[in-house]
Coordinates of C-alpha atoms and ligand atoms in Angstrom, one line a residue:
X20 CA -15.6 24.8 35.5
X21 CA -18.0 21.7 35.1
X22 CA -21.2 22.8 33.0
X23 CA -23.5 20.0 32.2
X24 CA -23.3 19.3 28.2
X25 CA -24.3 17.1 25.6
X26 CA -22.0 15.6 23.4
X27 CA -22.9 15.8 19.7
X28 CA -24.8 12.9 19.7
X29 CA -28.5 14.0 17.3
X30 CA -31.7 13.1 19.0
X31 CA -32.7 10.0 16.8
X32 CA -31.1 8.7 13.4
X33 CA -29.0 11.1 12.1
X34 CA -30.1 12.2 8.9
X35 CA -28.4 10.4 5.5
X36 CA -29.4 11.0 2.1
X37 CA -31.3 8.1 1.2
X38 CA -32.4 5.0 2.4
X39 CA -30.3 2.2 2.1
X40 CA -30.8 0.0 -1.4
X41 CA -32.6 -3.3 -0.1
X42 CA -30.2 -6.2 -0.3
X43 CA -30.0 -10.0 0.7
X44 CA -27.8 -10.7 3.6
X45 CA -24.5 -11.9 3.7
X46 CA -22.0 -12.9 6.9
X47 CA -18.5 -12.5 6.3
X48 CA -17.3 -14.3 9.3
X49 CA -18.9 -12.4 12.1
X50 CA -19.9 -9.3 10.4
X51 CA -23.1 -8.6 8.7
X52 CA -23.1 -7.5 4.8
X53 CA -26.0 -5.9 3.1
X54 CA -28.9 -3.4 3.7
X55 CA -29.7 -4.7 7.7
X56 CA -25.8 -4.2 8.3
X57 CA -24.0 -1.0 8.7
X58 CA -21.7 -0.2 6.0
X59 CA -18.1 -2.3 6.4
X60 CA -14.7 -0.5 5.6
X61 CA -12.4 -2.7 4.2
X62 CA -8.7 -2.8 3.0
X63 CA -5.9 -5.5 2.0
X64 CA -2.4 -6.0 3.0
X65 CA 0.9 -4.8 1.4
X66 CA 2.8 -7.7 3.1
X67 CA 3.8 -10.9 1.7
X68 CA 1.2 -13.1 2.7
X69 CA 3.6 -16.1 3.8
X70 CA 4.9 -13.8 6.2
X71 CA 2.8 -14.7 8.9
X72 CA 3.6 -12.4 11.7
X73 CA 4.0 -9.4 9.6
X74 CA 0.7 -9.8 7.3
X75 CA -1.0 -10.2 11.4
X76 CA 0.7 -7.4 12.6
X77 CA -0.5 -5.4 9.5
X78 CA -4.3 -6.8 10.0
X79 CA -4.1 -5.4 13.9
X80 CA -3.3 -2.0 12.1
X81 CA -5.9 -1.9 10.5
X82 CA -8.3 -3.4 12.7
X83 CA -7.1 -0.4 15.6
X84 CA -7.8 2.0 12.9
X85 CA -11.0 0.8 12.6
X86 CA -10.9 -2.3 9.5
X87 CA -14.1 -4.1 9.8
X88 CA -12.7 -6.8 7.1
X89 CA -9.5 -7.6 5.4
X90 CA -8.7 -9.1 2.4
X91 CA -5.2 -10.7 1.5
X92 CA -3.6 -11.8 -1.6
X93 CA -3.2 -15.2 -2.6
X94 CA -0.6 -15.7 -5.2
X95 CA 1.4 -18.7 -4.6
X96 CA 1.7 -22.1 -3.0
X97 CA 3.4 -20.7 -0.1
X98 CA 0.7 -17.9 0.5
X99 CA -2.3 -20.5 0.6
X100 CA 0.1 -22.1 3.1
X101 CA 0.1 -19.4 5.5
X102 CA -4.1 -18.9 4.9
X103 CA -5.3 -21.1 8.1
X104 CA -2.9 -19.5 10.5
X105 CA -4.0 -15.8 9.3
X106 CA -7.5 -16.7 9.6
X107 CA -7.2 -18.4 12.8
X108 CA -5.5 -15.5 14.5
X109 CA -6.9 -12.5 12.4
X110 CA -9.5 -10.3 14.9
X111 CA -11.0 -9.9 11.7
X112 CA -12.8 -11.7 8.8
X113 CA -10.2 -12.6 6.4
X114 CA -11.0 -13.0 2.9
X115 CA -8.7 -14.6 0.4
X116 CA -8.3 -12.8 -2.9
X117 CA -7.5 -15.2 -5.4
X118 CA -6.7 -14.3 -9.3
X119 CA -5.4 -17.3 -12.0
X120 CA -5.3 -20.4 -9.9
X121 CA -8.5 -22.1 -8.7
X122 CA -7.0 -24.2 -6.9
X123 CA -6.3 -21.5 -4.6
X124 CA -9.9 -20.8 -3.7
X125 CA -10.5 -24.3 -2.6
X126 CA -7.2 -23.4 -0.2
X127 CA -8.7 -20.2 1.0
X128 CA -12.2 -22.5 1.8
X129 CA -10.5 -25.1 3.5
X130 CA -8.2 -22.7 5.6
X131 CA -11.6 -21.1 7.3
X132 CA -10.9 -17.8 5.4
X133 CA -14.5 -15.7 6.0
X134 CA -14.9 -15.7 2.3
X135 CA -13.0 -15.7 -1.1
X136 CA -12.8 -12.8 -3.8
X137 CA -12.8 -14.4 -7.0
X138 CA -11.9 -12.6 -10.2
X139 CA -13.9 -14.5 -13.2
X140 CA -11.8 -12.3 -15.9
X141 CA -8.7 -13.9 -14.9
X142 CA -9.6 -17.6 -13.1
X143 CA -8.7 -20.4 -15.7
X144 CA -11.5 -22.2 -16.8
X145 CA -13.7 -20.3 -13.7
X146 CA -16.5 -21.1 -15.8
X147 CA -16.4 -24.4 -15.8
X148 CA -14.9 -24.9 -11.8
X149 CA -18.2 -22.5 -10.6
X150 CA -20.4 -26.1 -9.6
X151 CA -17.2 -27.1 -7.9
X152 CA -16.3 -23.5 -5.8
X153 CA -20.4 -23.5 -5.5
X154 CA -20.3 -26.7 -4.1
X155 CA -17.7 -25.8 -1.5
X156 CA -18.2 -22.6 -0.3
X157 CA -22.0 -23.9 0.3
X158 CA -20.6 -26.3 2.3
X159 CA -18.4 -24.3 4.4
X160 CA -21.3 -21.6 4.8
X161 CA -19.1 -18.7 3.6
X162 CA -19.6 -16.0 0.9
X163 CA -18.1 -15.2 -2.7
X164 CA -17.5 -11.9 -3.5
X165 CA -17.4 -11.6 -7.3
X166 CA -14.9 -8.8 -8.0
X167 CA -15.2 -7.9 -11.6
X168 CA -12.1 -5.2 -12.3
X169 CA -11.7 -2.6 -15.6
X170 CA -8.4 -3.6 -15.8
X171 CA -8.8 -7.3 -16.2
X172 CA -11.6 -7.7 -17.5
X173 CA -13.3 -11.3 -19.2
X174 CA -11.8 -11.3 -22.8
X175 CA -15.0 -12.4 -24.2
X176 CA -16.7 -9.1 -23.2
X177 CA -13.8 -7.0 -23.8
X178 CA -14.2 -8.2 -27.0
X179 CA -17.7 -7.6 -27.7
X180 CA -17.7 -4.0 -26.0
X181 CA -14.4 -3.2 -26.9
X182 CA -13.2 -2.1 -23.6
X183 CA -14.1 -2.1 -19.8
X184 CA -17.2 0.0 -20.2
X185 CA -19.9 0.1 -17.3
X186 CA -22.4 -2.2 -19.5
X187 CA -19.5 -5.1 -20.0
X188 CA -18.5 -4.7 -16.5
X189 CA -21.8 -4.9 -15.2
X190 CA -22.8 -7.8 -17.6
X191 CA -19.5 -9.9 -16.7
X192 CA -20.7 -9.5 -13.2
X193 CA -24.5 -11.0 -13.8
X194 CA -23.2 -13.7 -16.3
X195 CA -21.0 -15.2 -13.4
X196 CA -23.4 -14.5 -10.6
X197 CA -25.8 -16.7 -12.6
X198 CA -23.7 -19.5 -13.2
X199 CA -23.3 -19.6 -9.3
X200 CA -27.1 -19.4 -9.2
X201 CA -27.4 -22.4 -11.4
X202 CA -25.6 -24.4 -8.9
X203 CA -28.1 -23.1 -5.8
X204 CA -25.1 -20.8 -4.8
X205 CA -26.5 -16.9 -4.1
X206 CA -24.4 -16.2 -1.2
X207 CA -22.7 -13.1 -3.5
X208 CA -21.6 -10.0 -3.4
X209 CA -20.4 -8.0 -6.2
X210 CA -18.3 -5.1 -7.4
X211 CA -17.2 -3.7 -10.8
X212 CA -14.5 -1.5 -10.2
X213 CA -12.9 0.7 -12.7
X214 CA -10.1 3.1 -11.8
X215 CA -12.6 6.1 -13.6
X216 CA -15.1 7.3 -11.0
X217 CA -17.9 8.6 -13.7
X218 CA -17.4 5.3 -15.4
X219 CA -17.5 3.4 -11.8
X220 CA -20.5 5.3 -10.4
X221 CA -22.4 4.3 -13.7
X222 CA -21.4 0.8 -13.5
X223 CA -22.4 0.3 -10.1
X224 CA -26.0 2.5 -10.5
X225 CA -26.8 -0.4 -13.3
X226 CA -25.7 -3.2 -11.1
X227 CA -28.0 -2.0 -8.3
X228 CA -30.6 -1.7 -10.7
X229 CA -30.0 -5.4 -11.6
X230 CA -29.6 -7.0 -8.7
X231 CA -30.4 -7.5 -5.1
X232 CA -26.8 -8.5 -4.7
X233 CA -24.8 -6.7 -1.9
X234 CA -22.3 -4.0 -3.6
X235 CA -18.5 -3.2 -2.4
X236 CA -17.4 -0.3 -3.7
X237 CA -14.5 0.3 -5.1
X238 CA -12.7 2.9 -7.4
X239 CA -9.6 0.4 -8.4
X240 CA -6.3 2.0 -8.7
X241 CA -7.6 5.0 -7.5
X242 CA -3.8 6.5 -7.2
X243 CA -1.7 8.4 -4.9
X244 CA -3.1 9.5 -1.3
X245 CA -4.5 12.6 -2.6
X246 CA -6.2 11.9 -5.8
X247 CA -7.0 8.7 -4.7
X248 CA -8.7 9.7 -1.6
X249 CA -10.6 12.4 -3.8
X250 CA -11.6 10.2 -6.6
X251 CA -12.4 7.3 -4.2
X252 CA -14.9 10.3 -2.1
X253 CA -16.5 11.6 -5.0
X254 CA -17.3 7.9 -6.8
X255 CA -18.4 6.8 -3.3
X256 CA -20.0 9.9 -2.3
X257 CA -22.0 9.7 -5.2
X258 CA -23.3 6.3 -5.1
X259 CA -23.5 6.2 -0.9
X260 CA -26.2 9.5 -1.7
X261 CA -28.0 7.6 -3.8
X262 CA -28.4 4.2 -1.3
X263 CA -25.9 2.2 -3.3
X264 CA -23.1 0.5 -1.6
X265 CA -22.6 -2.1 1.5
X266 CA -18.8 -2.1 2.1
X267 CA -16.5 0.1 0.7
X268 CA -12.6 -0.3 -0.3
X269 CA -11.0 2.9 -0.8
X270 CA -7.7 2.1 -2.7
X271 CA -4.7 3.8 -2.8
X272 CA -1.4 3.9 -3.2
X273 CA -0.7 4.2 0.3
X274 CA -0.2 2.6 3.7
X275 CA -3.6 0.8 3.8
X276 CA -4.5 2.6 7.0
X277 CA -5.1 5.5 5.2
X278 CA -7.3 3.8 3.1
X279 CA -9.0 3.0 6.3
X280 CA -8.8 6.7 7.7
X281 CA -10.2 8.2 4.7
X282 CA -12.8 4.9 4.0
X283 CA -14.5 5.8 7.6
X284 CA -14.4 9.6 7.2
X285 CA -16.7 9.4 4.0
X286 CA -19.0 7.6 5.9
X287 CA -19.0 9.5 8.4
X288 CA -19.4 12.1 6.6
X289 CA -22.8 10.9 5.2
X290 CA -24.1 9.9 8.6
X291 CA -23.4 6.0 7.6
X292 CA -21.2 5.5 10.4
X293 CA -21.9 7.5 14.1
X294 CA -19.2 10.6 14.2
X295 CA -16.8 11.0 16.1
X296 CA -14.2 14.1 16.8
X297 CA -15.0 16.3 14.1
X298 CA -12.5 19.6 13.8
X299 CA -14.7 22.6 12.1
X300 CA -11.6 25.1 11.4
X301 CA -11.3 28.1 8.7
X302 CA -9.8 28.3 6.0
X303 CA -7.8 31.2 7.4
X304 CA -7.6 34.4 5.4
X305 CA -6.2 38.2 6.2
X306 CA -8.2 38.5 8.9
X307 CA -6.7 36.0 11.2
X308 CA -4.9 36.9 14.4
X309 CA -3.9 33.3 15.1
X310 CA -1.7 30.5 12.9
X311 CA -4.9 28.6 12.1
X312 CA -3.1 25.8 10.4
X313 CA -0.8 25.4 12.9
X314 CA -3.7 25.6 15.6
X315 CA -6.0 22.9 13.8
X316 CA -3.1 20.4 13.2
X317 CA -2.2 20.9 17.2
X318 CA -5.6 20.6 18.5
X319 CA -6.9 17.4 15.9
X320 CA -3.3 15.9 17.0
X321 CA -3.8 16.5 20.9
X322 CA -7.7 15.0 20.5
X323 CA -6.7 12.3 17.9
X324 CA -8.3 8.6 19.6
X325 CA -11.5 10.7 20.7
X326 CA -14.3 7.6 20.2
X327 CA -17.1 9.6 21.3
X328 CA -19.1 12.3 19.1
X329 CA -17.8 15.7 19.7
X330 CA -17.6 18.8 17.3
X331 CA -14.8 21.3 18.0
X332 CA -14.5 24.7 15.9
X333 CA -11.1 26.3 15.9
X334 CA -11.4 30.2 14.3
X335 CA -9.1 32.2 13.3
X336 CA -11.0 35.5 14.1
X337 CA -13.4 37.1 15.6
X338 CA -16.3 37.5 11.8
X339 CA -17.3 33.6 11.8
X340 CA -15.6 32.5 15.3
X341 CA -18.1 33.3 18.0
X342 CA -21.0 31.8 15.5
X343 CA -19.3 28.8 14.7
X344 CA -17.7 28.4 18.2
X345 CA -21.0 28.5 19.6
X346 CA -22.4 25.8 17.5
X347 CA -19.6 23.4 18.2
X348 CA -19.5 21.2 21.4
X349 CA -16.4 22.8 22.3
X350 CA -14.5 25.8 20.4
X351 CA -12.3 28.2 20.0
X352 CA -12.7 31.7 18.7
X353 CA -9.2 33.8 18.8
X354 CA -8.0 37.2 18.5
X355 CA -5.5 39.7 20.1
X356 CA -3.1 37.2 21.5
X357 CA -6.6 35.5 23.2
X358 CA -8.9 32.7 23.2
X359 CA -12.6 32.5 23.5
X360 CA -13.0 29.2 24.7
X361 CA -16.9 28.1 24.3
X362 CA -18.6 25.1 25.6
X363 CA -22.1 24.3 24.4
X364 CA -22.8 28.0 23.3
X365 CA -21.1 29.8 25.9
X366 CA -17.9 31.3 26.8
X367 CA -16.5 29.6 29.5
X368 CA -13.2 31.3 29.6
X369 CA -10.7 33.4 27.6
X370 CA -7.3 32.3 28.2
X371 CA -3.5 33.5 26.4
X372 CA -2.7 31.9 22.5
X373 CA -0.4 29.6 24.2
X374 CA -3.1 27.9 26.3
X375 CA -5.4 27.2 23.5
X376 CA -4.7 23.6 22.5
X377 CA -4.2 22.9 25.9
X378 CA -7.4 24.2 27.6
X379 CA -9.2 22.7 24.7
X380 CA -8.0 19.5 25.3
X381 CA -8.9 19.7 29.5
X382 CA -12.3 20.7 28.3
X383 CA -12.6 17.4 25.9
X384 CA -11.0 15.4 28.7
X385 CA -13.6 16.8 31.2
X386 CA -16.8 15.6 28.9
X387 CA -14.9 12.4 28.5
X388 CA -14.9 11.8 32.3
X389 CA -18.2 13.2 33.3
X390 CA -19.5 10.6 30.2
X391 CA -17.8 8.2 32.1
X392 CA -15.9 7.9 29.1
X393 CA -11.6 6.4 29.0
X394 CA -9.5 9.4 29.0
X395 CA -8.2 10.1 25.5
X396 CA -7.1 13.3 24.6
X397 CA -3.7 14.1 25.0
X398 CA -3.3 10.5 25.9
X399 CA -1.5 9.9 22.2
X400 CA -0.2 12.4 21.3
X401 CA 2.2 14.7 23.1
X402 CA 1.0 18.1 22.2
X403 CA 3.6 20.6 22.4
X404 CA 2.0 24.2 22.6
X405 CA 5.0 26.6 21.0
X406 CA 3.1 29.8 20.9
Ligands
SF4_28 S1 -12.9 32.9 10.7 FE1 -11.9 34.8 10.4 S2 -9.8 34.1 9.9 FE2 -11.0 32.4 9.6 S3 -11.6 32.4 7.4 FE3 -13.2 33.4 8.5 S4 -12.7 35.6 8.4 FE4 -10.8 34.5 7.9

């Protein structure tokens, strides 16, 4: 059955909570960072950074699964070493994270890294090197992220606040970004992460309030894939609502793909990034005449790789199945051993509880092709239908 259909692609914009906070413009390699630029996801590597081919093989990871920029530590000789070859072959902007050794960010310059993460709490005599870093990161046209973290932050204000709160993190971050200024340097962005999301959303509303500076967001040590993922959403969310934030790093203790995965489901989420396959599925409860779970997981596996905007409801009954069904692109509403399977409001068949995923998937392929549109459901993932 062929009916014409429109994916789920809004007329106009979509809708986001606020406009974006108004920042200068950065380029980190060739992507765009501030208010004119679409929000970047970024991560970092787990491997050794000497290891060449494995620290590439983890950046086109996470450049598949959608990495707009990577960062990658920088801890000893050996790893500055390995810098030009990483950013010569990376398909995306590298930038060098560099703690304790200056001497290391004049490395990550000179190998052509995209731009260098500094942390001022821990550099050795940073203050007193910015004219210098100034000097050469103006000359080499790249950017300076200064990353100001809770857990490491400048003794002098830890000292005079008495611990990372958002008013010494936030005034560690100005103090340095001056100094830079001084030199003619305001190629910046900032973040002042702290592993607390109240006391990081706070941080980050008075930085924004400060500063024109672009913001990445980060909630550091966020934790395990669960509570990281929900602390890193919430802090995000929160700031993201409000217009605050221009790349985002959600940190976890996880393969950094998942960081990625969860990094570009918050924004698309909040309409700051175009959606793609979106799975609208109950909860389940007593009512349902179908494994729901089972049916969700099958049917998000058997569509995952879907690049273009499509909403697809699986229901487990018949209460909120039909409704929700009808408002998806493509849907499923099921009951007595059957499936009402609904394209663009209307029921275009009713086939057994084993041919759900399947026919759902023929469907998605079918809008794929008449969009002229790569065939990608099913195309990953073998989908084994067991009912
Ligand atoms: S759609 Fe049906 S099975 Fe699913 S949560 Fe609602 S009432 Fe329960």
């Amino acid at each position: 059955m062929n009916l014409p259909i429109g994916l789920g692609i809004p007329e106009g914009p979509p809708p986001t909570l606020a406009p974006r906070r108004k920042t200068r413009q950065l380029m980190v390699g060739g992507v765009g960072v501030g208010s004119d630029h679409p929000i970047t996801v970024q991560s970092m590597t787990t491997t050794k950074t000497h290891d060449i081919n494995a620290t590439l093989q983890q950046i086109a990871q996470l450049a598949t699964a959608g990495c707009d920029i990577v960062r990658v530590a920088c801890p000893k000789t050996v790893d500055a070493e390995a810098l030009p070859a990483i950013a010569a072959k990376s398909p995306i902007p590298v930038i060098a994270d560099i703690h304790f050794q200056p001497k290391y960010i004049f490395a990550a310059i000179d190998a052509g890294c995209a731009a260098v993460r500094v942390n001022p709490g821990n550099i050795k005599e940073f203050d007193g090197r910015v004219k210098e870093v100034a000097k050469a990161a103006g000359d080499a046209g790249i950017p300076i992220r200064i990353g100001v973290n809770g857990g490491s932050l400048d003794k002098r204000l830890l000292e005079k606040y008495g611990k990372a709160t958002p008013e010494a993190l936030v005034e560690s971050a100005i103090y340095e970004a001056g100094l830079f200024e001084e030199h003619g340097y305001g190629d910046i962005a900032i973040s002042v992460k702290h592993s607390d999301p109240v006391l990081m959303v706070e941080a980050y509303r008075q930085l924004a309030a400060k500063t024109d500076y672009p913001l990445h967001l980060g909630v550091t040590e966020a934790g395990p894939k669960f509570m990281g993922t929900i602390k890193s959403s919430v802090a995000f969310g929160a700031l993201l609502a409000e217009g605050i934030g221009d790349t985002i790093r959600v940190s976890l203790s996880a393969d950094p793909v998942e960081e990625i995965k969860v990094g570009d489901q918050i924004l698309q989420s909040l309409n700051l990034r175009p959606r793609k396959l979106e799975i609208v599925s109950c909860p389940s409860c007593g009512r349902a005449q179908v494994d729901v779970y089972k049916l969700a997981e099958e049917v998000t596996a058997g569509l995952d790789g879907m690049e273009f905007p499509l909403r697809v409801a699986v229901m487990g009954c018949v209460v909120n199945g039909p409704g929700e069904a009808r408002d998806a692109d493509l849907g499923v509403a099921s009951g007595n051993g059957k499936g009402q399977i609904f394209v663009k409001g209307e029921v275009v068949e009713t086939v057994p509880e084993s041919k759900i995923v399947e026919t759902l998937i023929a469907h998605a392929n079918r809008i794929a092709e008449e969009e002229g549109l790569e065939q990608v459901a099913g195309a990953k993932a073998e989908v084994k239908v067991t009912r």
